[in-house]
Coordinates of C-alpha atoms and ligand atoms in Angstrom, one line a residue:
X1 CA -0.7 -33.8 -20.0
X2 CA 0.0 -30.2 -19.8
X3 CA 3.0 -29.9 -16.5
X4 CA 3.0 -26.3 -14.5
X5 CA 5.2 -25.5 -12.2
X6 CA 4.8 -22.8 -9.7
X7 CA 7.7 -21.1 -7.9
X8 CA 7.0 -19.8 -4.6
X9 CA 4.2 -21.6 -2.2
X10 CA 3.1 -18.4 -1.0
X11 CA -0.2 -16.4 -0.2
X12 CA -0.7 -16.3 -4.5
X13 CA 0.9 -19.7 -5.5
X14 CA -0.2 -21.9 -3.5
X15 CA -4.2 -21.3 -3.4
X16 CA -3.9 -20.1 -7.2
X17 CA -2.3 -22.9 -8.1
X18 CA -4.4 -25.3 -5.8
X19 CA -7.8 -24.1 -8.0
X20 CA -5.9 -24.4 -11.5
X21 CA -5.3 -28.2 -10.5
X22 CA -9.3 -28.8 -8.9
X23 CA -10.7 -26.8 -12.5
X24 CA -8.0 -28.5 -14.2
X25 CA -7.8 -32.3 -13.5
X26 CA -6.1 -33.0 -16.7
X27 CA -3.3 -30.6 -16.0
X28 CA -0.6 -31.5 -13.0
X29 CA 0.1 -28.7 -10.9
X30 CA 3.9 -28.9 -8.5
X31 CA 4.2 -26.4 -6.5
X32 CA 7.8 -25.5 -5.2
X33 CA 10.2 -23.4 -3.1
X34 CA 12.8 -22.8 -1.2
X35 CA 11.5 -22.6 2.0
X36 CA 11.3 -26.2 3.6
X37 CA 8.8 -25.0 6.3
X38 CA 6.4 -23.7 3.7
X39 CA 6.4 -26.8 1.6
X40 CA 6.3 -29.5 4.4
X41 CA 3.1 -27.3 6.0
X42 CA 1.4 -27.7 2.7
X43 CA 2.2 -31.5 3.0
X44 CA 0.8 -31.5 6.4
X45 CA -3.3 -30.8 7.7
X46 CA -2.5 -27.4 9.2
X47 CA -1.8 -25.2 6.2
X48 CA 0.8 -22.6 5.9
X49 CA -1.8 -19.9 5.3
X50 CA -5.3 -19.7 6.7
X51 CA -7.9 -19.2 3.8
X52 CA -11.5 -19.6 4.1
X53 CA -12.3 -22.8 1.8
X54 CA -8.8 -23.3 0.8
X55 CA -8.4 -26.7 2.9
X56 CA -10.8 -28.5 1.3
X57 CA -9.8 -27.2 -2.4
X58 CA -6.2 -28.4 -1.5
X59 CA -7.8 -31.7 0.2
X60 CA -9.2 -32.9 -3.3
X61 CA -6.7 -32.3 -5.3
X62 CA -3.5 -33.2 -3.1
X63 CA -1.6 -36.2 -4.5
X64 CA -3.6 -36.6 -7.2
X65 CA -2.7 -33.6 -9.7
X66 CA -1.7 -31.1 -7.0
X67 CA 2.2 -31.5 -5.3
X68 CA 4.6 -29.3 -3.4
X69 CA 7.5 -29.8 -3.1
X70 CA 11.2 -28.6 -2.6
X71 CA 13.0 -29.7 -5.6
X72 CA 12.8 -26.9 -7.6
X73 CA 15.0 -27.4 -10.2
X74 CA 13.7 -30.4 -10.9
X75 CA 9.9 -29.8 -11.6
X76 CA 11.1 -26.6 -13.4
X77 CA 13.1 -28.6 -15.7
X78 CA 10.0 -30.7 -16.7
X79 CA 7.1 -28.5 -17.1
X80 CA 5.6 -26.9 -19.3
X81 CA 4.7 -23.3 -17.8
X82 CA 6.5 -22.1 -15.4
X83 CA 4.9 -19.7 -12.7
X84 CA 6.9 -17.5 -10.7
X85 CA 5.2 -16.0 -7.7
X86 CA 8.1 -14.9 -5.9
X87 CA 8.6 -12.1 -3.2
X88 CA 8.7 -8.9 -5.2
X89 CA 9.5 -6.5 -1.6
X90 CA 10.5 -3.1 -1.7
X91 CA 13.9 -2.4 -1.8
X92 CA 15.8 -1.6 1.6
X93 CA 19.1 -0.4 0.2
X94 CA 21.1 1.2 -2.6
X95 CA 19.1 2.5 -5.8
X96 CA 15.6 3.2 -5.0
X97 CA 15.1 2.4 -1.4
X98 CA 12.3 2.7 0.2
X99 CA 10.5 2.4 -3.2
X100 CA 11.7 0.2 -6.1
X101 CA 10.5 -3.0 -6.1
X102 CA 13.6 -5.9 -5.1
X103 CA 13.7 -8.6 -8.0
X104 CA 16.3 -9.9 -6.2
X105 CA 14.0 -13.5 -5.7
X106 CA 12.7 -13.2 -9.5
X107 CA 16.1 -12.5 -10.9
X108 CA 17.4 -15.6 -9.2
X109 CA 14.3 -17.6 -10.4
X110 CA 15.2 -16.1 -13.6
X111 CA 18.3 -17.7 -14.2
X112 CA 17.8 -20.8 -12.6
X113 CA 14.7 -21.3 -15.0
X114 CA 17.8 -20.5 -18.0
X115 CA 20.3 -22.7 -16.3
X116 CA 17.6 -26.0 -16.0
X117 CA 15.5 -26.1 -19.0
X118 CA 15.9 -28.5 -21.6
X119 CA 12.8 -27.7 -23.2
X120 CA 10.6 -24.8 -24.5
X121 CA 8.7 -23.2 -21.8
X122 CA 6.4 -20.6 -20.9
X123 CA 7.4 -18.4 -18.2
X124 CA 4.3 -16.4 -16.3
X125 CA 4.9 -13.6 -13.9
X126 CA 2.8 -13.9 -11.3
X127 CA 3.6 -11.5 -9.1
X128 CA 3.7 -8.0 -8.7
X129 CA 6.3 -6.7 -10.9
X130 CA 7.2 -3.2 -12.2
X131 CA 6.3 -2.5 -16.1
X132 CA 8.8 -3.3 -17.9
X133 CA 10.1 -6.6 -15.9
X134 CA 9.6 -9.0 -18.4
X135 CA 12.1 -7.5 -21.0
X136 CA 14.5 -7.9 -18.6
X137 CA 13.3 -11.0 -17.5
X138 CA 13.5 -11.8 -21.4
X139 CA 17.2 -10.9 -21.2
X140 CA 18.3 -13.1 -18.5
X141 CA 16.5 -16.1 -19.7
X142 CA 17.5 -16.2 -23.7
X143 CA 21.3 -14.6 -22.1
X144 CA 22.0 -18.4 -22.3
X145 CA 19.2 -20.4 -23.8
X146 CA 20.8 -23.3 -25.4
X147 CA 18.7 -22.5 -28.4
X148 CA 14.9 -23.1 -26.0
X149 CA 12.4 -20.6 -26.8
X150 CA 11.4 -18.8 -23.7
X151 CA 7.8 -16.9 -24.4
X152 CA 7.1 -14.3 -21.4
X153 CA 3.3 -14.0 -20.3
X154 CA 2.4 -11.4 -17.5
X155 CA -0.2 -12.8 -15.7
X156 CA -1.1 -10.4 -12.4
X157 CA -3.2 -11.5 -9.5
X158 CA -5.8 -9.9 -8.4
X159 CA -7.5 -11.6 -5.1
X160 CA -7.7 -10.6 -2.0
X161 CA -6.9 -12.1 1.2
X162 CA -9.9 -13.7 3.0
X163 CA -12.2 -14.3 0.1
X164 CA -9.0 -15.4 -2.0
X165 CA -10.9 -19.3 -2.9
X166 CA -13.9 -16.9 -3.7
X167 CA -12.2 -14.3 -5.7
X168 CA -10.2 -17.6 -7.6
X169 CA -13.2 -19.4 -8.5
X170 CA -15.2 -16.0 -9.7
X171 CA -12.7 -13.6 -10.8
X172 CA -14.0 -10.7 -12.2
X173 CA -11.2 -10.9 -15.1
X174 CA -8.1 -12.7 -15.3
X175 CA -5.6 -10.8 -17.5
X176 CA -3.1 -12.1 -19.8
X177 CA -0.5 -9.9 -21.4
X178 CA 2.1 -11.1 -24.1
X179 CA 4.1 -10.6 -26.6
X180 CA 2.6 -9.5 -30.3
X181 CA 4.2 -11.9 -32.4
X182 CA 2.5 -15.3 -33.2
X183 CA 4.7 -17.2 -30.7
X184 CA 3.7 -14.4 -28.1
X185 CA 0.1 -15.0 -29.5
X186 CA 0.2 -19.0 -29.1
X187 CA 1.9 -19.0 -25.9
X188 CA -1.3 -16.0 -24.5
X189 CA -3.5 -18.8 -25.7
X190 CA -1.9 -22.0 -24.3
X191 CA -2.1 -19.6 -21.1
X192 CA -6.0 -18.6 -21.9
X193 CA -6.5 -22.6 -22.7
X194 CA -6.1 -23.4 -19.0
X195 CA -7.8 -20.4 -17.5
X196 CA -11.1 -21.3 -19.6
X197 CA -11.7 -24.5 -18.0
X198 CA -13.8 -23.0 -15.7
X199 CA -13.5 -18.7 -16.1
X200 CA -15.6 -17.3 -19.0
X201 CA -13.9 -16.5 -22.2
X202 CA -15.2 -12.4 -21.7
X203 CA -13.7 -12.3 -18.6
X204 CA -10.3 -13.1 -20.0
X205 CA -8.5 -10.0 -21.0
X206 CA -5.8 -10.1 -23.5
X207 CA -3.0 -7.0 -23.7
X208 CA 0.5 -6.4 -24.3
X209 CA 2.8 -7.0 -21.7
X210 CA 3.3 -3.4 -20.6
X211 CA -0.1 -3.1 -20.5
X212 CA -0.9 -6.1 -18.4
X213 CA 2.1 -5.6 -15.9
X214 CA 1.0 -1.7 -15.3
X215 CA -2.8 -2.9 -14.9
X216 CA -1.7 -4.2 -11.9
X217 CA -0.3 -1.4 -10.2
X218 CA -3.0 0.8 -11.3
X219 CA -5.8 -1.4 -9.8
X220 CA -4.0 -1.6 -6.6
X221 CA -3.2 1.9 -6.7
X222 CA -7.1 2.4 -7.7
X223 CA -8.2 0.8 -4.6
X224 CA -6.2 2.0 -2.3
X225 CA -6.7 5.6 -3.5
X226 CA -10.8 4.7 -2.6
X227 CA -9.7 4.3 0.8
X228 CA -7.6 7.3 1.0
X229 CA -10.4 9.2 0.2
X230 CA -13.0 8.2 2.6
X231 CA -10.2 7.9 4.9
X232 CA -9.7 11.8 4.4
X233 CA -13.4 12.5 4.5
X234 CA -13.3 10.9 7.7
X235 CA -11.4 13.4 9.2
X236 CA -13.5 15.8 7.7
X237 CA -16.5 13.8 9.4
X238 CA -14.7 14.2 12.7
X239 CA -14.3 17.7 12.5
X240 CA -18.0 18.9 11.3
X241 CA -20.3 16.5 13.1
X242 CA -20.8 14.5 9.6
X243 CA -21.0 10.9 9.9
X244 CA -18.4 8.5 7.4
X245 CA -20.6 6.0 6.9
X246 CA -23.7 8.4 5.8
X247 CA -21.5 10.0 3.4
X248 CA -19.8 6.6 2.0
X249 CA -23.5 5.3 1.2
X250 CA -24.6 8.2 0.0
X251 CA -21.9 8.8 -2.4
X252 CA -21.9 5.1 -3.3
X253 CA -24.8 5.1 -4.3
X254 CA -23.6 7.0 -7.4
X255 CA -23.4 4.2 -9.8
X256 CA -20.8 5.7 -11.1
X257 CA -18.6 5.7 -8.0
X258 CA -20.6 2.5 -6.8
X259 CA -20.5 1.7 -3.3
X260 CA -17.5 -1.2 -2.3
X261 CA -14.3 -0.1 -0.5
X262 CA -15.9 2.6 0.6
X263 CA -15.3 1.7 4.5
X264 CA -13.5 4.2 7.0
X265 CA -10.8 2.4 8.5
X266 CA -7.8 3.5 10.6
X267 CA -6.0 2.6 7.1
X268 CA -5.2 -0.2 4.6
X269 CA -2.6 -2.7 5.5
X270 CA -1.8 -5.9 3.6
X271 CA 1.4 -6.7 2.1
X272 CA 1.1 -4.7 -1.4
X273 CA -1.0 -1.7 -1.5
X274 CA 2.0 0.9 -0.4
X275 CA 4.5 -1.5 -2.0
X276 CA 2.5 -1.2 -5.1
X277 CA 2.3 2.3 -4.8
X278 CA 5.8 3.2 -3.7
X279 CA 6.9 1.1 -6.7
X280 CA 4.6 3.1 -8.9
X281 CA 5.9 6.2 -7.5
X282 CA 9.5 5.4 -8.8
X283 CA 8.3 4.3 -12.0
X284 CA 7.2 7.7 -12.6
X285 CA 10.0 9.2 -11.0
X286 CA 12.4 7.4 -13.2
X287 CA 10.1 7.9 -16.1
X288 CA 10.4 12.4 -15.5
X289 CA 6.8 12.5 -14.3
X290 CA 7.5 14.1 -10.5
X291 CA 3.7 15.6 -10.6
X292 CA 2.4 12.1 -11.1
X293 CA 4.4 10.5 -8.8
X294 CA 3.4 12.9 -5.9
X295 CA 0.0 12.5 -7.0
X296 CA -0.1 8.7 -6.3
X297 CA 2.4 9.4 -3.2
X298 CA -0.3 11.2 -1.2
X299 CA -2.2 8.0 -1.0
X300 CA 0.4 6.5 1.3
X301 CA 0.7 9.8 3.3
X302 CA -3.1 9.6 3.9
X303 CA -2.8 6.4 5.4
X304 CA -0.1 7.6 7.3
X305 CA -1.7 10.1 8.8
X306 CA -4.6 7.9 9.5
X307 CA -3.0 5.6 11.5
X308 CA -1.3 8.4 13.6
X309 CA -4.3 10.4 14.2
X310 CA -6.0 6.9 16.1
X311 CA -3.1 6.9 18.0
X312 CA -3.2 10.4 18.8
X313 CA -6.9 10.3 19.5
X314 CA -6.5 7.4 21.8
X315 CA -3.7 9.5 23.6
X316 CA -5.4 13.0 23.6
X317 CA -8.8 11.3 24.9
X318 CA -6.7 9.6 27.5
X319 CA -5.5 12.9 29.6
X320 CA -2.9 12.9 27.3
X321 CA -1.0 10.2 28.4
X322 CA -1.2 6.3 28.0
X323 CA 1.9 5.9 30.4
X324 CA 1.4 2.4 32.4
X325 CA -2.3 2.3 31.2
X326 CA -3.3 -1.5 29.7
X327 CA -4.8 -0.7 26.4
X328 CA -6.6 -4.0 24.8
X329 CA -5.8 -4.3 21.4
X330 CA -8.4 -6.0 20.0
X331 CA -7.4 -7.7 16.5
X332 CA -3.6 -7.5 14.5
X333 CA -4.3 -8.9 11.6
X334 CA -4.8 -6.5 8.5
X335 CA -8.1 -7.7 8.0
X336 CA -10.6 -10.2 9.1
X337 CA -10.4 -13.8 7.7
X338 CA -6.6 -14.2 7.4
X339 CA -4.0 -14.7 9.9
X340 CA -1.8 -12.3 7.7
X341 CA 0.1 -9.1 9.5
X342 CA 1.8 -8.0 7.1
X343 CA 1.3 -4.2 6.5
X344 CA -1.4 -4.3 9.4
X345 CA -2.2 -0.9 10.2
X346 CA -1.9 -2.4 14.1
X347 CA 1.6 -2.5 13.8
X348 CA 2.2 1.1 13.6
X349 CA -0.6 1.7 16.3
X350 CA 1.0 -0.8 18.8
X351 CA 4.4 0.8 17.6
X352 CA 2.6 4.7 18.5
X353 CA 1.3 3.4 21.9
X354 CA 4.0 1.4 23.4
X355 CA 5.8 4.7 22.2
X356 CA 3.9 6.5 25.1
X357 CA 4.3 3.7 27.2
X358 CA 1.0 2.0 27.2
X359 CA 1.2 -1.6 28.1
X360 CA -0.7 -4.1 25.8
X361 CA -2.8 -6.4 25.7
X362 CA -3.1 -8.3 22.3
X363 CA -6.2 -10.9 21.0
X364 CA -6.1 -12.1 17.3
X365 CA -8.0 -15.5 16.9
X366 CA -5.7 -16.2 14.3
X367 CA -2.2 -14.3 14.6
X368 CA 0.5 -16.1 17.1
X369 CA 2.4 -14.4 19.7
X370 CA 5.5 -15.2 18.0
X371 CA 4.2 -13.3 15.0
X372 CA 3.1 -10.3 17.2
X373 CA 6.4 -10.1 18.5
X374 CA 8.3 -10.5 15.3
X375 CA 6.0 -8.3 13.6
X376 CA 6.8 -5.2 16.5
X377 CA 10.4 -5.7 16.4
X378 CA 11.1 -5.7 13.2
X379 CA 12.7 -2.9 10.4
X380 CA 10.4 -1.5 8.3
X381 CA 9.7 -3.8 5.0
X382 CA 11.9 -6.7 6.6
X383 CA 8.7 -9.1 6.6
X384 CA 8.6 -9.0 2.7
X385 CA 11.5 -11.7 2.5
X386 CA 10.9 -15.6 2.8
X387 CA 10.5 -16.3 6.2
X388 CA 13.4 -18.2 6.5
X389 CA 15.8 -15.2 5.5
X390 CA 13.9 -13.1 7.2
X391 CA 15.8 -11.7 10.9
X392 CA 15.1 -13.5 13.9
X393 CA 13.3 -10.8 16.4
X394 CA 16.4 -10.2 19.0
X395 CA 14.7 -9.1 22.2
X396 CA 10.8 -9.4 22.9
X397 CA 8.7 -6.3 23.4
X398 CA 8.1 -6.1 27.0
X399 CA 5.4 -3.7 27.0
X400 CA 2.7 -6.1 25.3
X401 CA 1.0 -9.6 26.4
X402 CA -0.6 -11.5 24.1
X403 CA -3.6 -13.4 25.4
X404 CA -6.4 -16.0 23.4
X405 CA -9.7 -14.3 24.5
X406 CA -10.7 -11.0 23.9
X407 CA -12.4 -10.6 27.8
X408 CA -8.9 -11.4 29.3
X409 CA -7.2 -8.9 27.1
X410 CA -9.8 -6.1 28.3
X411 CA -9.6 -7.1 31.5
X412 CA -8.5 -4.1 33.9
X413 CA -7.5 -2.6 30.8
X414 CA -8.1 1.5 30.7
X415 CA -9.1 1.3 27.0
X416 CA -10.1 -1.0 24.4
X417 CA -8.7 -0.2 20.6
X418 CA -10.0 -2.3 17.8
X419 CA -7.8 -3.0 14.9
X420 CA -9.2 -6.0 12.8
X421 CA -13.1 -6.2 12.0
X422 CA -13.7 -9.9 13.2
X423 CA -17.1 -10.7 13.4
X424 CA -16.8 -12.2 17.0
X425 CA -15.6 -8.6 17.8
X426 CA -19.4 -7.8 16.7
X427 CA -20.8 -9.6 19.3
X428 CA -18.7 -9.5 22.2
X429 CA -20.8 -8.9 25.7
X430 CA -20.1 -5.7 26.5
X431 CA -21.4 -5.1 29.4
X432 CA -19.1 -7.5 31.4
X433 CA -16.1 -6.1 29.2
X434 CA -17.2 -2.3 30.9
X435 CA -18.2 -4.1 33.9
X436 CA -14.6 -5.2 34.0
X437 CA -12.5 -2.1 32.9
X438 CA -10.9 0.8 34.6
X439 CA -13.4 3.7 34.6
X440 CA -13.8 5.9 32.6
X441 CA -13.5 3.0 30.3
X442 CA -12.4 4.3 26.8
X443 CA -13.3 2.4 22.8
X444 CA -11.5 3.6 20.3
X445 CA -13.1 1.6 17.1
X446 CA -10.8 1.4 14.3
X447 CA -13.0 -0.2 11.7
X448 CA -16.5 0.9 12.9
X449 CA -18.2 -2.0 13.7
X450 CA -19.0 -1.7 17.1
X451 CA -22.8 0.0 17.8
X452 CA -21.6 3.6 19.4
X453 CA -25.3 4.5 20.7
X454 CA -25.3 1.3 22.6
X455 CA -21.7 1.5 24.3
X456 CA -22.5 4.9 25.2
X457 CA -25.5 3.6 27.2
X458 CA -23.2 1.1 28.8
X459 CA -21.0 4.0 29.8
X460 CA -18.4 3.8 27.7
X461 CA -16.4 6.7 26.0
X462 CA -16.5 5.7 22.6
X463 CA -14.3 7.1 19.5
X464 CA -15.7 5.5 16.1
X465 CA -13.9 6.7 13.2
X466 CA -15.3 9.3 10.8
X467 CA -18.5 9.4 13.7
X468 CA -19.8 12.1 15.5
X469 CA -17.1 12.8 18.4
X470 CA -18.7 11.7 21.9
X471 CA -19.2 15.4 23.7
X472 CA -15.5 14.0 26.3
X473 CA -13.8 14.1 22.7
X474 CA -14.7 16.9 21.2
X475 CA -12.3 19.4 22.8
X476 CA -9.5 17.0 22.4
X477 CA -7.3 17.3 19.8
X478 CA -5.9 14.9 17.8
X479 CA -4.3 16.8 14.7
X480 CA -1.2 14.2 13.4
Ligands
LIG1 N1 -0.7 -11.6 -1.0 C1 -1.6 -11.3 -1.9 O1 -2.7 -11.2 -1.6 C2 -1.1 -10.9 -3.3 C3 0.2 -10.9 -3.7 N2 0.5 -10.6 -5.0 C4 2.0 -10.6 -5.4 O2 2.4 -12.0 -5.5 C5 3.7 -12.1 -5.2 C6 3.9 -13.1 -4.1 O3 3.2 -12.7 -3.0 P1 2.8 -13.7 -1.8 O4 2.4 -15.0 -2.3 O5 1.9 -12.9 -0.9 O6 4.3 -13.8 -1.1 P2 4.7 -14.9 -0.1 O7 5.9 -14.3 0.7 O8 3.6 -15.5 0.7 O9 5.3 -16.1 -1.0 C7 6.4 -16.0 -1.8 C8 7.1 -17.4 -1.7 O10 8.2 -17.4 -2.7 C9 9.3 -18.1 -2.1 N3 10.5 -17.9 -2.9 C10 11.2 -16.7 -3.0 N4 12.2 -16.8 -3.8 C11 12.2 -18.1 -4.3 C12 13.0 -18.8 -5.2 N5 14.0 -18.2 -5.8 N6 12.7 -20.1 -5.5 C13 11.6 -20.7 -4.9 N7 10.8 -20.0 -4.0 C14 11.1 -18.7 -3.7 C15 9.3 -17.7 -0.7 O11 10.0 -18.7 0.1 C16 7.8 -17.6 -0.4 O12 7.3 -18.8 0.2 C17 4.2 -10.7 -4.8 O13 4.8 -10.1 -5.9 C18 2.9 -10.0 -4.4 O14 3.0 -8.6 -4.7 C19 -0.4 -10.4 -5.9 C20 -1.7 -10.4 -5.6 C21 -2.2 -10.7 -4.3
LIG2 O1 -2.2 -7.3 -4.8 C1 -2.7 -7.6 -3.8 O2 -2.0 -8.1 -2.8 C2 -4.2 -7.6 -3.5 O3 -4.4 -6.4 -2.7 C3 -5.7 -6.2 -2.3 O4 -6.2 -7.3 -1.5 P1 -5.8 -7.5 0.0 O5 -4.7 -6.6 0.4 O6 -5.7 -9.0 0.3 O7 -7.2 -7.1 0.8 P2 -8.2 -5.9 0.6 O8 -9.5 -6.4 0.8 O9 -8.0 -5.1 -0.6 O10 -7.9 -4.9 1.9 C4 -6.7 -4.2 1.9 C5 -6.7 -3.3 3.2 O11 -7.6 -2.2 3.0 C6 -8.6 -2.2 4.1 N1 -9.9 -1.7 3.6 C7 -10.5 -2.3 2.6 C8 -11.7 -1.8 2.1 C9 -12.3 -0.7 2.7 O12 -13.4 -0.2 2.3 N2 -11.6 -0.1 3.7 C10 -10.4 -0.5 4.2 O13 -9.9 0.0 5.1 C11 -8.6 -3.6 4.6 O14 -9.0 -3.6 5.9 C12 -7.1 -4.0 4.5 O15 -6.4 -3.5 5.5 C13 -6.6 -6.1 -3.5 O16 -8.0 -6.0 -3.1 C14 -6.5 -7.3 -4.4 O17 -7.2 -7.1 -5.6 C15 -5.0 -7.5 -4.8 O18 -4.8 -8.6 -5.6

């Protein structure tokens, strides 16, 4: 029976791992880390992380060929592939902060993989690494290899939050990269062996390493550059009376553009695009390409400025002050279908509002008030660290209650800002939320879901982004 061993029960290993062991029953599957909440969660019925389908994946397979547990060393020692699927944050300090990825979690993975194995192993990166990572990774682990042959595979991950079981069960490639000699090429297929129990062979892509761990940061980069640009275009949209989401389906319809990801938003958030793309940036920094690295850098600045521009516009539209006004924040996570924050383009809006002394009001159906308040008081690229390591949030924002129903959090409010596309946001009554509001009662819709022509009958002053500006807005300015 072939034995893998995943390090690092994240957002990656645990539901990647938890569909190798249902499509794989002949294969046992431990899961393991460091962090004791994490592992006795996935024991539990209330999962770490919330991921549509991903309970009852985990329910058949748990205790039959699917374990986590905290005893690293131990399952590490005995299998046969090793995952890692580690942190992989930006770095904070020294050398390329603000920008290089830290290895400091896959380094110490590294060597504890060196230090424990007694037998030949295939090691996988799993996740997110810079190119070049697994000749150093090489390093460390044949540094003191008792005479074990270590093979390297880079294997990136490519789902998405939300639709992860989806995206796992139909990927639209899974890509191995490994070295070109014949123990690189037998250790590519042992890897190829288990992904073809249920993924079809032309879907599997096999490169070199470099090729492989740079694919990753180019499709991230790829995608978040798509939302840049219709981002940008929104701007445009405000400022000429065009409307975003006529121009994204138009354009889209060019099969050779094609017409996903093509959604104005009030930015990307998620816990790798910009530390993707920051990492990519100092690759070609370090690698004397400046021109390409400011090329991938405006993608980030785009966002930037997209999330400050809501704020502003929410500001400006407001006489130019938010002071004491309740402002409903409707949604924090970084996108519908996962309780996940990290990133979330909210963050920085809450961060801009409170700023100008708004007082909030926060509904998330699935993000606690512990993580709002952690998540608004902490340093920049602090939540990118296992939980337990990560700082304890010192003093609660004031300025902000957190509330489990979307009508109490627009109750009384001035203005209603939505930040996370939930369906249920789709269909909220509106009338009783106006009925309910100061007046004028202002929307601000980050995501564009809400149906403008209809809240404007209600009475409502509503800013949709990349939509023609309601005739209150459109003297306002809301330049970043
Ligand atoms: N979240 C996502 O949707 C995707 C993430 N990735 C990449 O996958 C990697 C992991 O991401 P997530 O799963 O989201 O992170 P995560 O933070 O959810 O999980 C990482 C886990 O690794 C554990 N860990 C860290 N060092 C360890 C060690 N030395 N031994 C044992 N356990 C250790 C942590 O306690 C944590 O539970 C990152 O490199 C990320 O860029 C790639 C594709 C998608
Ligand atoms: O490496 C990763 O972590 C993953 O990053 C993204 O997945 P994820 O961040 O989970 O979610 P996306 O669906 O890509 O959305 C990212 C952000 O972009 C926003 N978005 C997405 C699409 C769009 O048209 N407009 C838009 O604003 C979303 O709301 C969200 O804030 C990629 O889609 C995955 O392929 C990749 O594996």
């Amino acid at each position: 029976m072939v034995k893998i061993c995943c390090i690092g029960a994240g957002y990656v290993g645990g539901p990647t791992m938890a569909v190798i062991a249902l499509k794989c029953p002949s294969v046992q599957v431990v899961v393991v880390d460091i962090s004791i909440q994490r592992i006795n969660a996935w024991n539990s019925d209330h999962l770490p992380i919330f991921e549509p389908g991903l309970d009852d994946v985990v329910k058949q397979c748990k205790g039959k060929n699917l374990f986590f547990s905290t005893e690293v060393e131990k399952h590490v020692s005995e299998a046969d592939i090793v995952f890692v699927s580690v942190n992989t944050p930006t770095k904070t300090q020294g050398l390329g902060a603000g920008k290089a990825a830290d290895l400091t979690y896959w380094e110490s993975a590294a060597r504890m993989i060196a230090d424990v194995s007694k037998s030949d192993k295939i090691v996988v990166e799993k996740s997110t690494v810079p190119v070049k990572t697994a000749e150093a990774i090489e390093k460390i682990l044949t540094h003191n290899s008792k005479g074990i042959n270590f093979q390297i595979l880079s294997n990136p991950e490519f789902l998405a939050e939300g639709t992860a079981i989806e995206d796992l069960f139909k990927p639209d490639r899974v890509l191995i990269g490994g070295r070109e000699t014949p123990e690189g090429a037998k250790a590519v297929q042992a890897l190829k062996d288990v992904y073809a129990h249920w993924v079809p062979e032309d879907r599997i892509i096999c490169t070199n390493l470099w090729s492989a761990e740079l694919s990753k940061l180019a499709a991230n980069a790829f995608l978040a550059q798509r939302i840049s640009s219709v981002n940008a275009m929104s701007a445009l949209c405000e400022a000429t009376g065009a409307d975003v989401t006529q121009v994204s389906h138009a354009v889209g319809k060019d099969t050779r553009i094609g017409p996903k990801f093509l959604n104005a938003s009030v930015g990307f958030g998620g816990s790798c695009f910009q530390k993707d793309i920051l990492n990519l940036v100092y690759i070609c920094d370090c690698n004397g390409l400046p021109e390409v690295a400011n090329y991938w850098k405006q993608v980030i600045k785009v966002n930037d400025y997209q999330k400050t521009r809501f704020v502003n516009r929410i500001v400006s539209s407001m006489f130019n002050t938010v002071s004491g006004k309740k402002v409903a924040v409707l949604g924090f996570a970084f996108k519908k279908d996962t309780g996940d924050t990290r990133e979330t383009p909210a963050i920085d809006v809450c961060k801009g509002l409170i700023g100008d002394k708004a007082k909030l009001s926060i509904y998330d159906p699935q993000v606690s008030e512990e993580q709002i308040q952690r998540d608004l008081s902490m340093k920049k690229f602090d939540w990118d660290h296992p939980t337990h390591l990560q700082p304890m949030s010192p003093t609660a924002v004031k300025a902000l209650q957190v509330v489990w129903d979307a009508y109490e959090a627009t109750k009384d409010a001035h203005a209603v800002a939505i930040m996370t596309e939930w369906d249920e946001f789709k269909t909220l009554d509106y009338q009783r939320i106006y009925d309910n509001m100061q007046k004028p009662a202002f929307l601000f819709d980050g995501r564009n879901i809400v149906d403008v022509e209809k809240l404007r009958k209600i009475g409502f002053i509503v800013y949709s982004i990349g939509k023609p500006l309601d005739q209150w807005l459109k003297d306002m300015p809301a330049v970043a």
